[in-house]
């Protein structure tokens, strides 16, 4: 399988704590994207980081990318109950194809 | 602006039946894709299109056909449904290197 791996598979934290989830991938990439999926819904884009970028911020989200290790992390600071969802990384290959490869996802539960 | 619209939302089929899952986008995106999502597997790419008249296979294309006669529409056809095709199917569209926009999915059960 070409799928990326995410860890942890599931994460449960208290409201106000930070949540960190990691993504590893197998091939050289053009960019890496993080998506959120609420139960029973489609995926919603959170943040995109290009292969020549190392860190990116968007509100309470911080994404890092280490292309030498083929890995990325998503940090959600000061989590809220509304952050409860599954989070997926997706990579677009450097070869230029449109064949996005998704990770297996992290299920985050934020307890109020 | 509806974004990406998938129909139907739910469908139950018998083994061997055929059907078409519809996907339409109103954002004039050149790229469209179909994914299936199974428990613990994340999303896997079935087929994709880089423009009207151009389609290509993804990671798991067997048992599915697609066509792209217009920029807006990208239907997915199940030729002869099998229980292994029970899944949630998502359609997505994007432009350039921008992020994908997803529909809300079609939940398909094959008995």
PDB file of C-alpha atoms in Angstrom:
ATOM      1  CA  UNK A   1       0.000   0.000   0.000  1.00  0.00           C
ATOM      2  CA  UNK A   2       1.138   3.518  -0.701  1.00  0.00           C
ATOM      3  CA  UNK A   3      -0.752   4.932   2.232  1.00  0.00           C
ATOM      4  CA  UNK A   4       0.957   7.138   4.736  1.00  0.00           C
ATOM      5  CA  UNK A   5       0.906   6.358   8.401  1.00  0.00           C
ATOM      6  CA  UNK A   6      -0.386   8.560  11.166  1.00  0.00           C
ATOM      7  CA  UNK A   7       0.122   8.249  14.858  1.00  0.00           C
ATOM      8  CA  UNK A   8      -1.366   8.024  17.244  1.00  0.00           C
ATOM      9  CA  UNK A   9      -4.408   6.273  15.803  1.00  0.00           C
ATOM     10  CA  UNK A  10      -6.503   7.771  18.595  1.00  0.00           C
ATOM     11  CA  UNK A  11      -5.922  10.551  21.083  1.00  0.00           C
ATOM     12  CA  UNK A  12      -8.030  11.684  24.019  1.00  0.00           C
ATOM     13  CA  UNK A  13      -7.220  14.937  25.839  1.00  0.00           C
ATOM     14  CA  UNK A  14      -8.841  17.497  28.117  1.00  0.00           C
ATOM     15  CA  UNK A  15     -10.115  20.796  26.829  1.00  0.00           C
ATOM     16  CA  UNK A  16      -7.370  23.395  26.911  1.00  0.00           C
ATOM     17  CA  UNK A  17      -4.553  20.896  26.362  1.00  0.00           C
ATOM     18  CA  UNK A  18      -2.474  20.711  23.202  1.00  0.00           C
ATOM     19  CA  UNK A  19      -2.885  17.865  20.718  1.00  0.00           C
ATOM     20  CA  UNK A  20      -0.054  16.626  18.519  1.00  0.00           C
ATOM     21  CA  UNK A  21      -0.440  14.132  15.716  1.00  0.00           C
ATOM     22  CA  UNK A  22       2.195  12.856  13.328  1.00  0.00           C
ATOM     23  CA  UNK A  23       2.225  11.781   9.700  1.00  0.00           C
ATOM     24  CA  UNK A  24       4.855   9.778   7.842  1.00  0.00           C
ATOM     25  CA  UNK A  25       4.922   9.290   4.088  1.00  0.00           C
ATOM     26  CA  UNK A  26       6.919   7.259   1.593  1.00  0.00           C
ATOM     27  CA  UNK A  27       7.706   9.315  -1.524  1.00  0.00           C
ATOM     28  CA  UNK A  28       9.058  12.758  -2.353  1.00  0.00           C
ATOM     29  CA  UNK A  29       6.315  15.333  -2.229  1.00  0.00           C
ATOM     30  CA  UNK A  30       5.230  18.611  -3.772  1.00  0.00           C
ATOM     31  CA  UNK A  31       3.134  19.534  -0.764  1.00  0.00           C
ATOM     32  CA  UNK A  32       1.470  18.052   2.306  1.00  0.00           C
ATOM     33  CA  UNK A  33      -2.014  18.955   3.459  1.00  0.00           C
ATOM     34  CA  UNK A  34      -3.925  18.354   6.661  1.00  0.00           C
ATOM     35  CA  UNK A  35      -7.671  17.758   6.664  1.00  0.00           C
ATOM     36  CA  UNK A  36     -10.307  17.384   9.374  1.00  0.00           C
ATOM     37  CA  UNK A  37     -13.307  15.079   9.146  1.00  0.00           C
ATOM     38  CA  UNK A  38     -16.232  15.376  11.498  1.00  0.00           C
ATOM     39  CA  UNK A  39     -18.245  12.224  11.982  1.00  0.00           C
ATOM     40  CA  UNK A  40     -20.347  11.419   8.942  1.00  0.00           C
ATOM     41  CA  UNK A  41     -19.098  14.359   6.907  1.00  0.00           C
ATOM     42  CA  UNK A  42     -16.610  15.076   4.149  1.00  0.00           C
ATOM     43  CA  UNK A  43     -13.076  16.276   4.717  1.00  0.00           C
ATOM     44  CA  UNK A  44     -12.340  19.945   5.303  1.00  0.00           C
ATOM     45  CA  UNK A  45      -8.953  21.413   4.445  1.00  0.00           C
ATOM     46  CA  UNK A  46      -6.987  22.885   7.358  1.00  0.00           C
ATOM     47  CA  UNK A  47      -3.521  23.821   6.152  1.00  0.00           C
ATOM     48  CA  UNK A  48      -1.119  23.201   3.263  1.00  0.00           C
ATOM     49  CA  UNK A  49       2.672  23.187   3.573  1.00  0.00           C
ATOM     50  CA  UNK A  50       4.946  23.068   0.555  1.00  0.00           C
ATOM     51  CA  UNK A  51       8.033  20.879   0.339  1.00  0.00           C
ATOM     52  CA  UNK A  52      10.355  23.878   0.663  1.00  0.00           C
ATOM     53  CA  UNK A  53       8.650  25.066   3.863  1.00  0.00           C
ATOM     54  CA  UNK A  54       9.488  23.801   7.341  1.00  0.00           C
ATOM     55  CA  UNK A  55       6.769  25.318   9.483  1.00  0.00           C
ATOM     56  CA  UNK A  56       3.400  26.968   8.989  1.00  0.00           C
ATOM     57  CA  UNK A  57       0.819  28.474  11.311  1.00  0.00           C
ATOM     58  CA  UNK A  58      -2.893  29.092  10.979  1.00  0.00           C
ATOM     59  CA  UNK A  59      -4.734  30.261  14.070  1.00  0.00           C
ATOM     60  CA  UNK A  60      -4.353  27.521  16.706  1.00  0.00           C
ATOM     61  CA  UNK A  61      -2.749  25.154  14.192  1.00  0.00           C
ATOM     62  CA  UNK A  62       0.966  24.665  13.710  1.00  0.00           C
ATOM     63  CA  UNK A  63       2.329  22.290  11.083  1.00  0.00           C
ATOM     64  CA  UNK A  64       5.936  21.213  10.676  1.00  0.00           C
ATOM     65  CA  UNK A  65       7.499  19.323   7.800  1.00  0.00           C
ATOM     66  CA  UNK A  66      10.750  17.370   7.787  1.00  0.00           C
ATOM     67  CA  UNK A  67      11.365  16.153   4.246  1.00  0.00           C
ATOM     68  CA  UNK A  68      14.584  14.339   5.257  1.00  0.00           C
ATOM     69  CA  UNK A  69      12.538  12.147   7.599  1.00  0.00           C
ATOM     70  CA  UNK A  70       9.449  12.182   5.359  1.00  0.00           C
ATOM     71  CA  UNK A  71       7.306  13.259   8.254  1.00  0.00           C
ATOM     72  CA  UNK A  72       4.999  16.045   9.366  1.00  0.00           C
ATOM     73  CA  UNK A  73       3.276  16.973  12.578  1.00  0.00           C
ATOM     74  CA  UNK A  74       0.093  18.891  13.338  1.00  0.00           C
ATOM     75  CA  UNK A  75      -0.191  20.694  16.649  1.00  0.00           C
ATOM     76  CA  UNK A  76      -3.546  22.028  17.854  1.00  0.00           C
ATOM     77  CA  UNK A  77      -3.077  24.384  20.780  1.00  0.00           C
ATOM     78  CA  UNK A  78      -5.643  25.121  23.500  1.00  0.00           C
ATOM     79  CA  UNK A  79      -7.973  22.437  22.207  1.00  0.00           C
ATOM     80  CA  UNK A  80     -11.747  22.751  22.375  1.00  0.00           C
ATOM     81  CA  UNK A  81     -14.532  20.182  22.399  1.00  0.00           C
ATOM     82  CA  UNK A  82     -15.358  21.322  18.844  1.00  0.00           C
ATOM     83  CA  UNK A  83     -11.931  20.058  17.721  1.00  0.00           C
ATOM     84  CA  UNK A  84     -13.161  16.486  18.245  1.00  0.00           C
ATOM     85  CA  UNK A  85     -12.784  14.900  14.798  1.00  0.00           C
ATOM     86  CA  UNK A  86     -10.523  12.699  12.707  1.00  0.00           C
ATOM     87  CA  UNK A  87      -7.454  14.332  11.194  1.00  0.00           C
ATOM     88  CA  UNK A  88      -5.758  13.174   7.999  1.00  0.00           C
ATOM     89  CA  UNK A  89      -2.608  14.141   6.206  1.00  0.00           C
ATOM     90  CA  UNK A  90      -2.446  13.957   2.411  1.00  0.00           C
ATOM     91  CA  UNK A  91       0.600  14.229   0.180  1.00  0.00           C
ATOM     92  CA  UNK A  92       0.864  15.257  -3.440  1.00  0.00           C
ATOM     93  CA  UNK A  93       3.826  13.554  -5.130  1.00  0.00           C
ATOM     94  CA  UNK A  94       6.741  15.586  -6.416  1.00  0.00           C
ATOM     95  CA  UNK A  95       6.348  13.807  -9.751  1.00  0.00           C
ATOM     96  CA  UNK A  96       3.503  16.180 -10.543  1.00  0.00           C
ATOM     97  CA  UNK A  97       0.722  13.627 -10.712  1.00  0.00           C
ATOM     98  CA  UNK A  98      -2.606  14.319  -9.088  1.00  0.00           C
ATOM     99  CA  UNK A  99      -2.479  11.083  -7.110  1.00  0.00           C
ATOM    100  CA  UNK A 100      -2.944  12.316  -3.572  1.00  0.00           C
ATOM    101  CA  UNK A 101      -2.008   9.790  -0.898  1.00  0.00           C
ATOM    102  CA  UNK A 102      -3.835   9.970   2.407  1.00  0.00           C
ATOM    103  CA  UNK A 103      -2.701   8.802   5.797  1.00  0.00           C
ATOM    104  CA  UNK A 104      -4.770   6.483   7.932  1.00  0.00           C
ATOM    105  CA  UNK A 105      -5.896   9.273  10.249  1.00  0.00           C
ATOM    106  CA  UNK A 106      -5.867  10.200  13.928  1.00  0.00           C
ATOM    107  CA  UNK A 107      -9.130  10.231  15.873  1.00  0.00           C
ATOM    108  CA  UNK A 108      -9.023  13.098  18.347  1.00  0.00           C
ATOM    109  CA  UNK A 109     -11.444  13.360  21.240  1.00  0.00           C
ATOM    110  CA  UNK A 110     -11.409  16.522  23.348  1.00  0.00           C
ATOM    111  CA  UNK A 111     -13.160  16.138  26.667  1.00  0.00           C
ATOM    112  CA  UNK A 112     -14.982  19.139  28.122  1.00  0.00           C
TER     113      UNK A 112
ATOM    114  CA  UNK B   1     -22.216  28.320  -4.267  1.00  0.00           C
ATOM    115  CA  UNK B   2     -22.838  24.618  -3.608  1.00  0.00           C
ATOM    116  CA  UNK B   3     -19.207  23.385  -3.879  1.00  0.00           C
ATOM    117  CA  UNK B   4     -19.070  19.618  -4.459  1.00  0.00           C
ATOM    118  CA  UNK B   5     -22.408  17.795  -4.520  1.00  0.00           C
ATOM    119  CA  UNK B   6     -22.688  14.028  -4.301  1.00  0.00           C
ATOM    120  CA  UNK B   7     -25.808  11.977  -4.895  1.00  0.00           C
ATOM    121  CA  UNK B   8     -27.213   9.774  -3.544  1.00  0.00           C
ATOM    122  CA  UNK B   9     -26.212  10.083   0.115  1.00  0.00           C
ATOM    123  CA  UNK B  10     -27.126   6.463   0.873  1.00  0.00           C
ATOM    124  CA  UNK B  11     -27.595   3.414  -1.326  1.00  0.00           C
ATOM    125  CA  UNK B  12     -28.108  -0.302  -0.799  1.00  0.00           C
ATOM    126  CA  UNK B  13     -27.410  -2.643  -3.684  1.00  0.00           C
ATOM    127  CA  UNK B  14     -27.515  -6.351  -4.260  1.00  0.00           C
ATOM    128  CA  UNK B  15     -24.440  -8.195  -5.449  1.00  0.00           C
ATOM    129  CA  UNK B  16     -24.163  -7.971  -9.227  1.00  0.00           C
ATOM    130  CA  UNK B  17     -26.204  -4.801  -9.631  1.00  0.00           C
ATOM    131  CA  UNK B  18     -24.725  -1.762 -11.287  1.00  0.00           C
ATOM    132  CA  UNK B  19     -25.126   1.872 -10.388  1.00  0.00           C
ATOM    133  CA  UNK B  20     -23.673   5.317 -10.886  1.00  0.00           C
ATOM    134  CA  UNK B  21     -22.588   7.662  -8.113  1.00  0.00           C
ATOM    135  CA  UNK B  22     -22.949  11.270  -9.160  1.00  0.00           C
ATOM    136  CA  UNK B  23     -20.540  14.112  -8.416  1.00  0.00           C
ATOM    137  CA  UNK B  24     -20.884  17.707  -9.543  1.00  0.00           C
ATOM    138  CA  UNK B  25     -18.849  20.812  -8.735  1.00  0.00           C
ATOM    139  CA  UNK B  26     -19.618  24.434  -9.539  1.00  0.00           C
ATOM    140  CA  UNK B  27     -16.173  25.937  -8.942  1.00  0.00           C
ATOM    141  CA  UNK B  28     -14.798  25.349 -12.464  1.00  0.00           C
ATOM    142  CA  UNK B  29     -12.053  23.123 -11.022  1.00  0.00           C
ATOM    143  CA  UNK B  30     -10.025  21.136 -13.512  1.00  0.00           C
ATOM    144  CA  UNK B  31      -9.124  18.320 -11.105  1.00  0.00           C
ATOM    145  CA  UNK B  32     -11.657  15.838  -9.755  1.00  0.00           C
ATOM    146  CA  UNK B  33     -11.171  12.601  -7.842  1.00  0.00           C
ATOM    147  CA  UNK B  34     -13.052   9.696  -6.355  1.00  0.00           C
ATOM    148  CA  UNK B  35     -11.959   8.084  -3.088  1.00  0.00           C
ATOM    149  CA  UNK B  36     -13.270   5.288  -0.961  1.00  0.00           C
ATOM    150  CA  UNK B  37     -12.973   5.322   2.805  1.00  0.00           C
ATOM    151  CA  UNK B  38     -12.966   2.101   4.775  1.00  0.00           C
ATOM    152  CA  UNK B  39     -12.563   1.787   8.546  1.00  0.00           C
ATOM    153  CA  UNK B  40      -8.922   2.166   9.578  1.00  0.00           C
ATOM    154  CA  UNK B  41      -7.778   2.657   5.972  1.00  0.00           C
ATOM    155  CA  UNK B  42      -8.055   6.379   5.465  1.00  0.00           C
ATOM    156  CA  UNK B  43      -8.980   7.457   1.922  1.00  0.00           C
ATOM    157  CA  UNK B  44      -7.820   5.534  -1.116  1.00  0.00           C
ATOM    158  CA  UNK B  45      -7.873   7.012  -4.598  1.00  0.00           C
ATOM    159  CA  UNK B  46     -10.046   5.146  -7.112  1.00  0.00           C
ATOM    160  CA  UNK B  47      -9.885   7.320 -10.251  1.00  0.00           C
ATOM    161  CA  UNK B  48      -9.095  10.918 -11.011  1.00  0.00           C
ATOM    162  CA  UNK B  49      -9.416  13.426 -13.831  1.00  0.00           C
ATOM    163  CA  UNK B  50      -7.218  16.382 -14.762  1.00  0.00           C
ATOM    164  CA  UNK B  51      -9.764  17.883 -17.126  1.00  0.00           C
ATOM    165  CA  UNK B  52     -12.731  17.120 -19.360  1.00  0.00           C
ATOM    166  CA  UNK B  53     -12.037  14.031 -21.433  1.00  0.00           C
ATOM    167  CA  UNK B  54      -8.993  12.972 -19.365  1.00  0.00           C
ATOM    168  CA  UNK B  55      -9.135  10.321 -16.652  1.00  0.00           C
ATOM    169  CA  UNK B  56      -6.613   8.041 -14.995  1.00  0.00           C
ATOM    170  CA  UNK B  57      -6.488   5.242 -12.463  1.00  0.00           C
ATOM    171  CA  UNK B  58      -5.705   5.653  -8.817  1.00  0.00           C
ATOM    172  CA  UNK B  59      -4.667   3.084  -6.248  1.00  0.00           C
ATOM    173  CA  UNK B  60      -7.824   0.917  -6.281  1.00  0.00           C
ATOM    174  CA  UNK B  61      -9.515   1.222  -9.718  1.00  0.00           C
ATOM    175  CA  UNK B  62     -10.731  -2.343 -10.246  1.00  0.00           C
ATOM    176  CA  UNK B  63     -14.499  -2.675 -10.511  1.00  0.00           C
ATOM    177  CA  UNK B  64     -15.062   1.018 -11.206  1.00  0.00           C
ATOM    178  CA  UNK B  65     -15.350   3.152 -14.338  1.00  0.00           C
ATOM    179  CA  UNK B  66     -15.338   6.918 -14.722  1.00  0.00           C
ATOM    180  CA  UNK B  67     -15.829   9.462 -17.469  1.00  0.00           C
ATOM    181  CA  UNK B  68     -15.495  13.242 -17.606  1.00  0.00           C
ATOM    182  CA  UNK B  69     -17.530  14.710 -20.429  1.00  0.00           C
ATOM    183  CA  UNK B  70     -17.858  18.129 -18.772  1.00  0.00           C
ATOM    184  CA  UNK B  71     -15.786  20.138 -16.306  1.00  0.00           C
ATOM    185  CA  UNK B  72     -18.623  20.027 -13.763  1.00  0.00           C
ATOM    186  CA  UNK B  73     -19.491  16.325 -13.614  1.00  0.00           C
ATOM    187  CA  UNK B  74     -17.463  13.233 -12.724  1.00  0.00           C
ATOM    188  CA  UNK B  75     -19.683  10.143 -12.281  1.00  0.00           C
ATOM    189  CA  UNK B  76     -18.378   6.888 -10.828  1.00  0.00           C
ATOM    190  CA  UNK B  77     -19.856   3.656 -12.156  1.00  0.00           C
ATOM    191  CA  UNK B  78     -19.896   0.338 -10.353  1.00  0.00           C
ATOM    192  CA  UNK B  79     -20.107  -2.258 -13.073  1.00  0.00           C
ATOM    193  CA  UNK B  80     -21.134  -5.309 -11.035  1.00  0.00           C
ATOM    194  CA  UNK B  81     -21.360  -4.560  -7.339  1.00  0.00           C
ATOM    195  CA  UNK B  82     -19.517  -6.812  -4.886  1.00  0.00           C
ATOM    196  CA  UNK B  83     -19.679  -6.862  -1.062  1.00  0.00           C
ATOM    197  CA  UNK B  84     -16.031  -5.703  -1.000  1.00  0.00           C
ATOM    198  CA  UNK B  85     -17.221  -2.423  -2.489  1.00  0.00           C
ATOM    199  CA  UNK B  86     -19.241  -1.595   0.612  1.00  0.00           C
ATOM    200  CA  UNK B  87     -17.702   1.693   1.671  1.00  0.00           C
ATOM    201  CA  UNK B  88     -18.129   5.443   1.923  1.00  0.00           C
ATOM    202  CA  UNK B  89     -17.293   7.168  -1.347  1.00  0.00           C
ATOM    203  CA  UNK B  90     -16.044  10.731  -1.531  1.00  0.00           C
ATOM    204  CA  UNK B  91     -15.669  12.995  -4.524  1.00  0.00           C
ATOM    205  CA  UNK B  92     -13.243  15.921  -4.449  1.00  0.00           C
ATOM    206  CA  UNK B  93     -12.223  18.757  -6.745  1.00  0.00           C
ATOM    207  CA  UNK B  94      -9.433  21.291  -6.851  1.00  0.00           C
ATOM    208  CA  UNK B  95      -7.562  23.716  -9.056  1.00  0.00           C
ATOM    209  CA  UNK B  96      -3.803  23.931  -9.552  1.00  0.00           C
ATOM    210  CA  UNK B  97      -1.952  23.077  -6.351  1.00  0.00           C
ATOM    211  CA  UNK B  98      -4.777  24.314  -4.157  1.00  0.00           C
ATOM    212  CA  UNK B  99      -6.413  22.052  -1.549  1.00  0.00           C
ATOM    213  CA  UNK B 100      -9.193  19.704  -2.471  1.00  0.00           C
ATOM    214  CA  UNK B 101     -12.853  20.417  -1.747  1.00  0.00           C
ATOM    215  CA  UNK B 102     -14.822  17.353  -0.696  1.00  0.00           C
ATOM    216  CA  UNK B 103     -18.450  16.358  -0.990  1.00  0.00           C
ATOM    217  CA  UNK B 104     -20.307  14.876   1.970  1.00  0.00           C
ATOM    218  CA  UNK B 105     -19.989  11.328   0.684  1.00  0.00           C
ATOM    219  CA  UNK B 106     -22.161   8.441  -0.479  1.00  0.00           C
ATOM    220  CA  UNK B 107     -22.628   5.547   1.934  1.00  0.00           C
ATOM    221  CA  UNK B 108     -22.912   2.389  -0.139  1.00  0.00           C
ATOM    222  CA  UNK B 109     -23.826  -1.064   1.139  1.00  0.00           C
ATOM    223  CA  UNK B 110     -23.641  -4.147  -1.063  1.00  0.00           C
ATOM    224  CA  UNK B 111     -25.617  -7.150   0.168  1.00  0.00           C
TER     225      UNK B 111
END
